[in-house]
PDB file of C-alpha atoms in Angstrom:
ATOM      1  CA  ILE X   1     -42.305 -18.619  57.011  1.00  0.00           C
ATOM      2  CA  HIS X   2     -41.803 -19.189  60.669  1.00  0.00           C
ATOM      3  CA  ALA X   3     -40.253 -15.553  61.117  1.00  0.00           C
ATOM      4  CA  THR X   4     -38.428 -16.640  64.474  1.00  0.00           C
ATOM      5  CA  TYR X   5     -36.632 -19.473  62.823  1.00  0.00           C
ATOM      6  CA  ASP X   6     -35.491 -17.339  59.803  1.00  0.00           C
ATOM      7  CA  LEU X   7     -34.368 -14.618  62.057  1.00  0.00           C
ATOM      8  CA  THR X   8     -32.211 -17.238  63.866  1.00  0.00           C
ATOM      9  CA  ILE X   9     -30.580 -18.180  60.555  1.00  0.00           C
ATOM     10  CA  THR X  10     -30.269 -14.490  59.606  1.00  0.00           C
ATOM     11  CA  LYS X  11     -28.245 -13.871  62.757  1.00  0.00           C
ATOM     12  CA  VAL X  12     -26.028 -17.180  62.217  1.00  0.00           C
ATOM     13  CA  LEU X  13     -25.372 -15.940  58.789  1.00  0.00           C
ATOM     14  CA  ASP X  14     -24.514 -12.477  59.967  1.00  0.00           C
ATOM     15  CA  VAL X  15     -21.697 -13.982  62.161  1.00  0.00           C
ATOM     16  CA  PHE X  16     -20.789 -16.452  59.447  1.00  0.00           C
ATOM     17  CA  GLU X  17     -20.158 -13.592  56.804  1.00  0.00           C
ATOM     18  CA  GLN X  18     -17.928 -11.612  59.655  1.00  0.00           C
ATOM     19  CA  VAL X  19     -15.871 -14.914  60.310  1.00  0.00           C
ATOM     20  CA  PHE X  20     -15.669 -15.973  56.666  1.00  0.00           C
ATOM     21  CA  ARG X  21     -14.443 -12.724  55.618  1.00  0.00           C
ATOM     22  CA  ALA X  22     -11.982 -12.193  58.465  1.00  0.00           C
ATOM     23  CA  GLU X  23     -10.570 -15.655  58.175  1.00  0.00           C
ATOM     24  CA  ASP X  24     -10.950 -16.038  54.257  1.00  0.00           C
ATOM     25  CA  PHE X  25     -12.799 -19.265  54.900  1.00  0.00           C
ATOM     26  CA  LYS X  26     -13.811 -21.252  51.868  1.00  0.00           C
ATOM     27  CA  GLY X  27     -14.808 -24.470  53.184  1.00  0.00           C
ATOM     28  CA  ARG X  28     -17.946 -26.439  53.515  1.00  0.00           C
ATOM     29  CA  TRP X  29     -20.623 -25.739  55.910  1.00  0.00           C
ATOM     30  CA  ILE X  30     -24.304 -26.462  56.600  1.00  0.00           C
ATOM     31  CA  ILE X  31     -27.632 -25.007  57.828  1.00  0.00           C
ATOM     32  CA  ASP X  32     -29.567 -28.117  59.378  1.00  0.00           C
ATOM     33  CA  HIS X  33     -33.264 -28.442  59.025  1.00  0.00           C
ATOM     34  CA  ALA X  34     -34.129 -25.118  57.519  1.00  0.00           C
ATOM     35  CA  GLU X  35     -37.876 -25.324  58.118  1.00  0.00           C
ATOM     36  CA  GLY X  36     -38.271 -21.590  58.083  1.00  0.00           C
ATOM     37  CA  ILE X  37     -35.548 -20.359  55.855  1.00  0.00           C
ATOM     38  CA  SER X  38     -36.565 -17.331  53.585  1.00  0.00           C
ATOM     39  CA  ASP X  39     -35.593 -16.700  50.096  1.00  0.00           C
ATOM     40  CA  ARG X  40     -32.998 -14.106  51.068  1.00  0.00           C
ATOM     41  CA  ASN X  41     -31.175 -16.519  53.223  1.00  0.00           C
ATOM     42  CA  ILE X  42     -31.166 -19.163  50.704  1.00  0.00           C
ATOM     43  CA  GLU X  43     -29.321 -16.823  48.470  1.00  0.00           C
ATOM     44  CA  ARG X  44     -26.944 -16.124  51.450  1.00  0.00           C
ATOM     45  CA  VAL X  45     -26.252 -19.570  52.108  1.00  0.00           C
ATOM     46  CA  LYS X  46     -25.544 -20.131  48.243  1.00  0.00           C
ATOM     47  CA  ARG X  47     -23.161 -17.043  48.222  1.00  0.00           C
ATOM     48  CA  LEU X  48     -21.315 -18.034  51.087  1.00  0.00           C
ATOM     49  CA  GLY X  49     -20.675 -21.708  49.703  1.00  0.00           C
ATOM     50  CA  GLY X  50     -22.934 -23.474  52.232  1.00  0.00           C
ATOM     51  CA  GLY X  51     -25.374 -26.179  51.914  1.00  0.00           C
ATOM     52  CA  VAL X  52     -28.755 -27.220  53.736  1.00  0.00           C
ATOM     53  CA  ALA X  53     -29.144 -30.665  55.469  1.00  0.00           C
ATOM     54  CA  VAL X  54     -32.981 -31.502  55.346  1.00  0.00           C
ATOM     55  CA  GLN X  55     -33.948 -33.768  57.919  1.00  0.00           C
ATOM     56  CA  ASP X  56     -37.420 -35.413  58.041  1.00  0.00           C
ATOM     57  CA  ARG X  57     -38.811 -34.141  61.231  1.00  0.00           C
ATOM     58  CA  MET X  58     -41.764 -32.514  59.404  1.00  0.00           C
ATOM     59  CA  ALA X  59     -42.723 -36.072  58.262  1.00  0.00           C
ATOM     60  CA  PHE X  60     -43.347 -36.927  61.916  1.00  0.00           C
ATOM     61  CA  ALA X  61     -44.467 -33.526  63.455  1.00  0.00           C
ATOM     62  CA  GLY X  62     -45.998 -31.818  60.571  1.00  0.00           C
ATOM     63  CA  GLU X  63     -49.340 -31.831  61.973  1.00  0.00           C
ATOM     64  CA  TYR X  64     -47.942 -30.140  65.234  1.00  0.00           C
ATOM     65  CA  TYR X  65     -45.860 -27.654  63.248  1.00  0.00           C
ATOM     66  CA  ALA X  66     -49.028 -26.492  61.241  1.00  0.00           C
ATOM     67  CA  GLU X  67     -51.142 -26.355  64.548  1.00  0.00           C
ATOM     68  CA  ARG X  68     -48.576 -24.031  66.277  1.00  0.00           C
ATOM     69  CA  TYR X  69     -47.322 -21.892  63.019  1.00  0.00           C
ATOM     70  CA  GLY X  70     -50.159 -22.321  60.666  1.00  0.00           C
ATOM     71  CA  LYS X  71     -50.859 -24.310  57.507  1.00  0.00           C
ATOM     72  CA  GLU X  72     -49.105 -21.887  55.047  1.00  0.00           C
ATOM     73  CA  ALA X  73     -45.756 -21.880  57.213  1.00  0.00           C
ATOM     74  CA  ALA X  74     -46.096 -25.846  57.380  1.00  0.00           C
ATOM     75  CA  ALA X  75     -46.554 -25.692  53.468  1.00  0.00           C
ATOM     76  CA  ALA X  76     -43.101 -24.481  53.072  1.00  0.00           C
ATOM     77  CA  ALA X  77     -41.051 -25.998  55.851  1.00  0.00           C
ATOM     78  CA  PRO X  78     -38.585 -26.627  54.586  1.00  0.00           C
ATOM     79  CA  PRO X  79     -39.089 -24.994  51.012  1.00  0.00           C
ATOM     80  CA  LEU X  80     -37.721 -28.030  49.292  1.00  0.00           C
ATOM     81  CA  ARG X  81     -38.452 -27.011  45.695  1.00  0.00           C
ATOM     82  CA  LYS X  82     -36.696 -23.553  46.390  1.00  0.00           C
ATOM     83  CA  LEU X  83     -33.724 -25.229  47.966  1.00  0.00           C
ATOM     84  CA  ILE X  84     -33.374 -27.596  45.049  1.00  0.00           C
ATOM     85  CA  ASP X  85     -34.040 -24.840  42.382  1.00  0.00           C
ATOM     86  CA  SER X  86     -31.782 -22.299  44.039  1.00  0.00           C
ATOM     87  CA  GLY X  87     -28.551 -24.684  43.326  1.00  0.00           C
ATOM     88  CA  VAL X  88     -27.698 -24.774  47.054  1.00  0.00           C
ATOM     89  CA  PRO X  89     -26.223 -28.260  47.772  1.00  0.00           C
ATOM     90  CA  VAL X  90     -28.777 -30.023  49.597  1.00  0.00           C
ATOM     91  CA  GLY X  91     -28.600 -33.441  51.261  1.00  0.00           C
ATOM     92  CA  ALA X  92     -31.139 -35.417  53.233  1.00  0.00           C
ATOM     93  CA  GLY X  93     -31.268 -37.713  56.268  1.00  0.00           C
ATOM     94  CA  THR X  94     -33.429 -38.908  59.002  1.00  0.00           C
ATOM     95  CA  ASP X  95     -31.519 -37.309  61.996  1.00  0.00           C
ATOM     96  CA  LEU X  96     -31.175 -40.655  63.126  1.00  0.00           C
ATOM     97  CA  THR X  97     -33.793 -41.407  65.641  1.00  0.00           C
ATOM     98  CA  ARG X  98     -33.848 -38.002  67.485  1.00  0.00           C
ATOM     99  CA  VAL X  99     -36.831 -36.623  65.773  1.00  0.00           C
ATOM    100  CA  SER X 100     -37.781 -39.576  63.760  1.00  0.00           C
ATOM    101  CA  SER X 101     -37.154 -43.092  62.526  1.00  0.00           C
ATOM    102  CA  TYR X 102     -33.981 -44.408  60.814  1.00  0.00           C
ATOM    103  CA  ASN X 103     -36.120 -45.609  58.009  1.00  0.00           C
ATOM    104  CA  PRO X 104     -35.320 -43.579  54.886  1.00  0.00           C
ATOM    105  CA  TRP X 105     -38.437 -44.712  53.024  1.00  0.00           C
ATOM    106  CA  LEU X 106     -40.604 -42.595  55.336  1.00  0.00           C
ATOM    107  CA  SER X 107     -38.491 -39.505  54.594  1.00  0.00           C
ATOM    108  CA  LEU X 108     -38.747 -40.200  50.856  1.00  0.00           C
ATOM    109  CA  TYR X 109     -42.358 -40.652  51.076  1.00  0.00           C
ATOM    110  CA  TRP X 110     -42.779 -37.232  52.640  1.00  0.00           C
ATOM    111  CA  MET X 111     -40.619 -35.428  50.235  1.00  0.00           C
ATOM    112  CA  VAL X 112     -42.277 -36.903  47.129  1.00  0.00           C
ATOM    113  CA  ALA X 113     -46.080 -37.243  48.555  1.00  0.00           C
ATOM    114  CA  GLY X 114     -45.723 -34.001  50.498  1.00  0.00           C
ATOM    115  CA  LYS X 115     -47.495 -35.788  53.268  1.00  0.00           C
ATOM    116  CA  THR X 116     -46.746 -36.859  57.005  1.00  0.00           C
ATOM    117  CA  VAL X 117     -46.618 -40.382  57.923  1.00  0.00           C
ATOM    118  CA  GLY X 118     -50.029 -39.975  59.367  1.00  0.00           C
ATOM    119  CA  GLY X 119     -51.396 -38.808  56.105  1.00  0.00           C
ATOM    120  CA  THR X 120     -51.699 -34.936  56.696  1.00  0.00           C
ATOM    121  CA  GLU X 121     -50.948 -33.219  53.245  1.00  0.00           C
ATOM    122  CA  LEU X 122     -48.476 -30.561  54.183  1.00  0.00           C
ATOM    123  CA  TYR X 123     -47.053 -29.453  50.682  1.00  0.00           C
ATOM    124  CA  ALA X 124     -48.661 -28.477  47.489  1.00  0.00           C
ATOM    125  CA  ARG X 125     -47.150 -30.067  44.283  1.00  0.00           C
ATOM    126  CA  GLU X 126     -44.969 -27.075  43.970  1.00  0.00           C
ATOM    127  CA  ASN X 127     -42.947 -27.738  46.958  1.00  0.00           C
ATOM    128  CA  ARG X 128     -42.506 -31.567  46.436  1.00  0.00           C
ATOM    129  CA  LEU X 129     -39.807 -33.372  44.725  1.00  0.00           C
ATOM    130  CA  THR X 130     -39.343 -36.182  42.107  1.00  0.00           C
ATOM    131  CA  ARG X 131     -38.749 -39.576  43.253  1.00  0.00           C
ATOM    132  CA  GLU X 132     -35.100 -38.969  41.590  1.00  0.00           C
ATOM    133  CA  GLU X 133     -34.513 -35.751  43.226  1.00  0.00           C
ATOM    134  CA  ALA X 134     -35.586 -37.095  46.559  1.00  0.00           C
ATOM    135  CA  LEU X 135     -33.237 -40.156  46.217  1.00  0.00           C
ATOM    136  CA  ARG X 136     -30.559 -37.985  44.959  1.00  0.00           C
ATOM    137  CA  LEU X 137     -30.525 -35.803  48.197  1.00  0.00           C
ATOM    138  CA  TYR X 138     -30.001 -39.088  50.361  1.00  0.00           C
ATOM    139  CA  THR X 139     -26.947 -40.176  48.043  1.00  0.00           C
ATOM    140  CA  LEU X 140     -25.072 -37.460  46.071  1.00  0.00           C
ATOM    141  CA  GLY X 141     -26.671 -34.482  47.844  1.00  0.00           C
ATOM    142  CA  SER X 142     -25.271 -36.010  51.384  1.00  0.00           C
ATOM    143  CA  ALA X 143     -21.939 -37.104  49.906  1.00  0.00           C
ATOM    144  CA  TRP X 144     -21.267 -33.290  49.220  1.00  0.00           C
ATOM    145  CA  PHE X 145     -21.324 -32.390  53.026  1.00  0.00           C
ATOM    146  CA  SER X 146     -18.476 -34.972  53.680  1.00  0.00           C
ATOM    147  CA  GLY X 147     -16.672 -33.883  50.544  1.00  0.00           C
ATOM    148  CA  GLU X 148     -17.173 -37.433  49.117  1.00  0.00           C
ATOM    149  CA  GLU X 149     -19.106 -36.771  46.091  1.00  0.00           C
ATOM    150  CA  GLU X 150     -16.502 -38.098  43.688  1.00  0.00           C
ATOM    151  CA  VAL X 151     -16.575 -41.480  45.446  1.00  0.00           C
ATOM    152  CA  LYS X 152     -20.097 -41.759  46.837  1.00  0.00           C
ATOM    153  CA  GLY X 153     -23.687 -41.222  45.927  1.00  0.00           C
ATOM    154  CA  ARG X 154     -23.822 -42.724  42.352  1.00  0.00           C
ATOM    155  CA  ILE X 155     -23.829 -46.142  40.976  1.00  0.00           C
ATOM    156  CA  ALA X 156     -20.603 -45.649  38.727  1.00  0.00           C
ATOM    157  CA  PRO X 157     -17.427 -47.109  38.054  1.00  0.00           C
ATOM    158  CA  GLY X 158     -14.853 -46.258  40.873  1.00  0.00           C
ATOM    159  CA  GLN X 159     -17.577 -45.349  43.292  1.00  0.00           C
ATOM    160  CA  TYR X 160     -18.153 -46.990  46.732  1.00  0.00           C
ATOM    161  CA  ALA X 161     -21.104 -49.284  46.538  1.00  0.00           C
ATOM    162  CA  ASP X 162     -23.760 -50.271  49.017  1.00  0.00           C
ATOM    163  CA  PHE X 163     -26.498 -52.494  47.916  1.00  0.00           C
ATOM    164  CA  ALA X 164     -29.890 -53.423  49.263  1.00  0.00           C
ATOM    165  CA  VAL X 165     -32.653 -55.688  48.271  1.00  0.00           C
ATOM    166  CA  LEU X 166     -35.937 -53.926  48.350  1.00  0.00           C
ATOM    167  CA  SER X 167     -39.369 -55.040  48.502  1.00  0.00           C
ATOM    168  CA  ALA X 168     -40.715 -52.844  45.880  1.00  0.00           C
ATOM    169  CA  ASP X 169     -39.590 -50.661  42.978  1.00  0.00           C
ATOM    170  CA  TYR X 170     -39.111 -47.153  44.404  1.00  0.00           C
ATOM    171  CA  LEU X 171     -39.324 -45.513  41.057  1.00  0.00           C
ATOM    172  CA  SER X 172     -42.722 -47.150  40.072  1.00  0.00           C
ATOM    173  CA  VAL X 173     -44.620 -48.337  43.189  1.00  0.00           C
ATOM    174  CA  PRO X 174     -47.842 -46.069  43.901  1.00  0.00           C
ATOM    175  CA  GLU X 175     -46.806 -43.106  45.909  1.00  0.00           C
ATOM    176  CA  GLU X 176     -48.771 -44.272  49.055  1.00  0.00           C
ATOM    177  CA  GLN X 177     -46.566 -47.658  49.213  1.00  0.00           C
ATOM    178  CA  ILE X 178     -43.313 -45.826  49.244  1.00  0.00           C
ATOM    179  CA  LYS X 179     -43.475 -45.514  53.051  1.00  0.00           C
ATOM    180  CA  ASN X 180     -43.832 -49.292  53.169  1.00  0.00           C
ATOM    181  CA  ILE X 181     -40.651 -50.360  51.214  1.00  0.00           C
TER     182      ILE X 181
END
């Protein structure tokens, strides 16, 4: 784990704990990116009622991150599986074009295959998500952040709906082809 990043999260959570206690705050809030978040801080986010917004910068900068902080740090940046298994609300996005592409299929590929768009394997199987889990982060997971999980994020009666015609079936194409949808 990249210690400097987690130290920053620790300090932010220290402040949040004080403010939330003083103001009796019970609203939704997020930690963004979370590349170096520790197990301890994942539990703190959960206890404080927060969520984690995972952006796909590692899909584009994973090689650089591994070179700078080491392969072990990159292998859990962010700790996708731990975040999901912890029960913390997690949503996914592309961070628009600030650090990456607006194309969600590249991000979904990264979360499922554990590889950068350049093909470098960052994550062991234990830190990867299933296709369904990754898609859920983009839909229902992200709806949590806006408080709209009752009307967005699922194909169900009473839900808002956007439709797209895809060039391939995300759930069945070979993993390497996800990024080309």
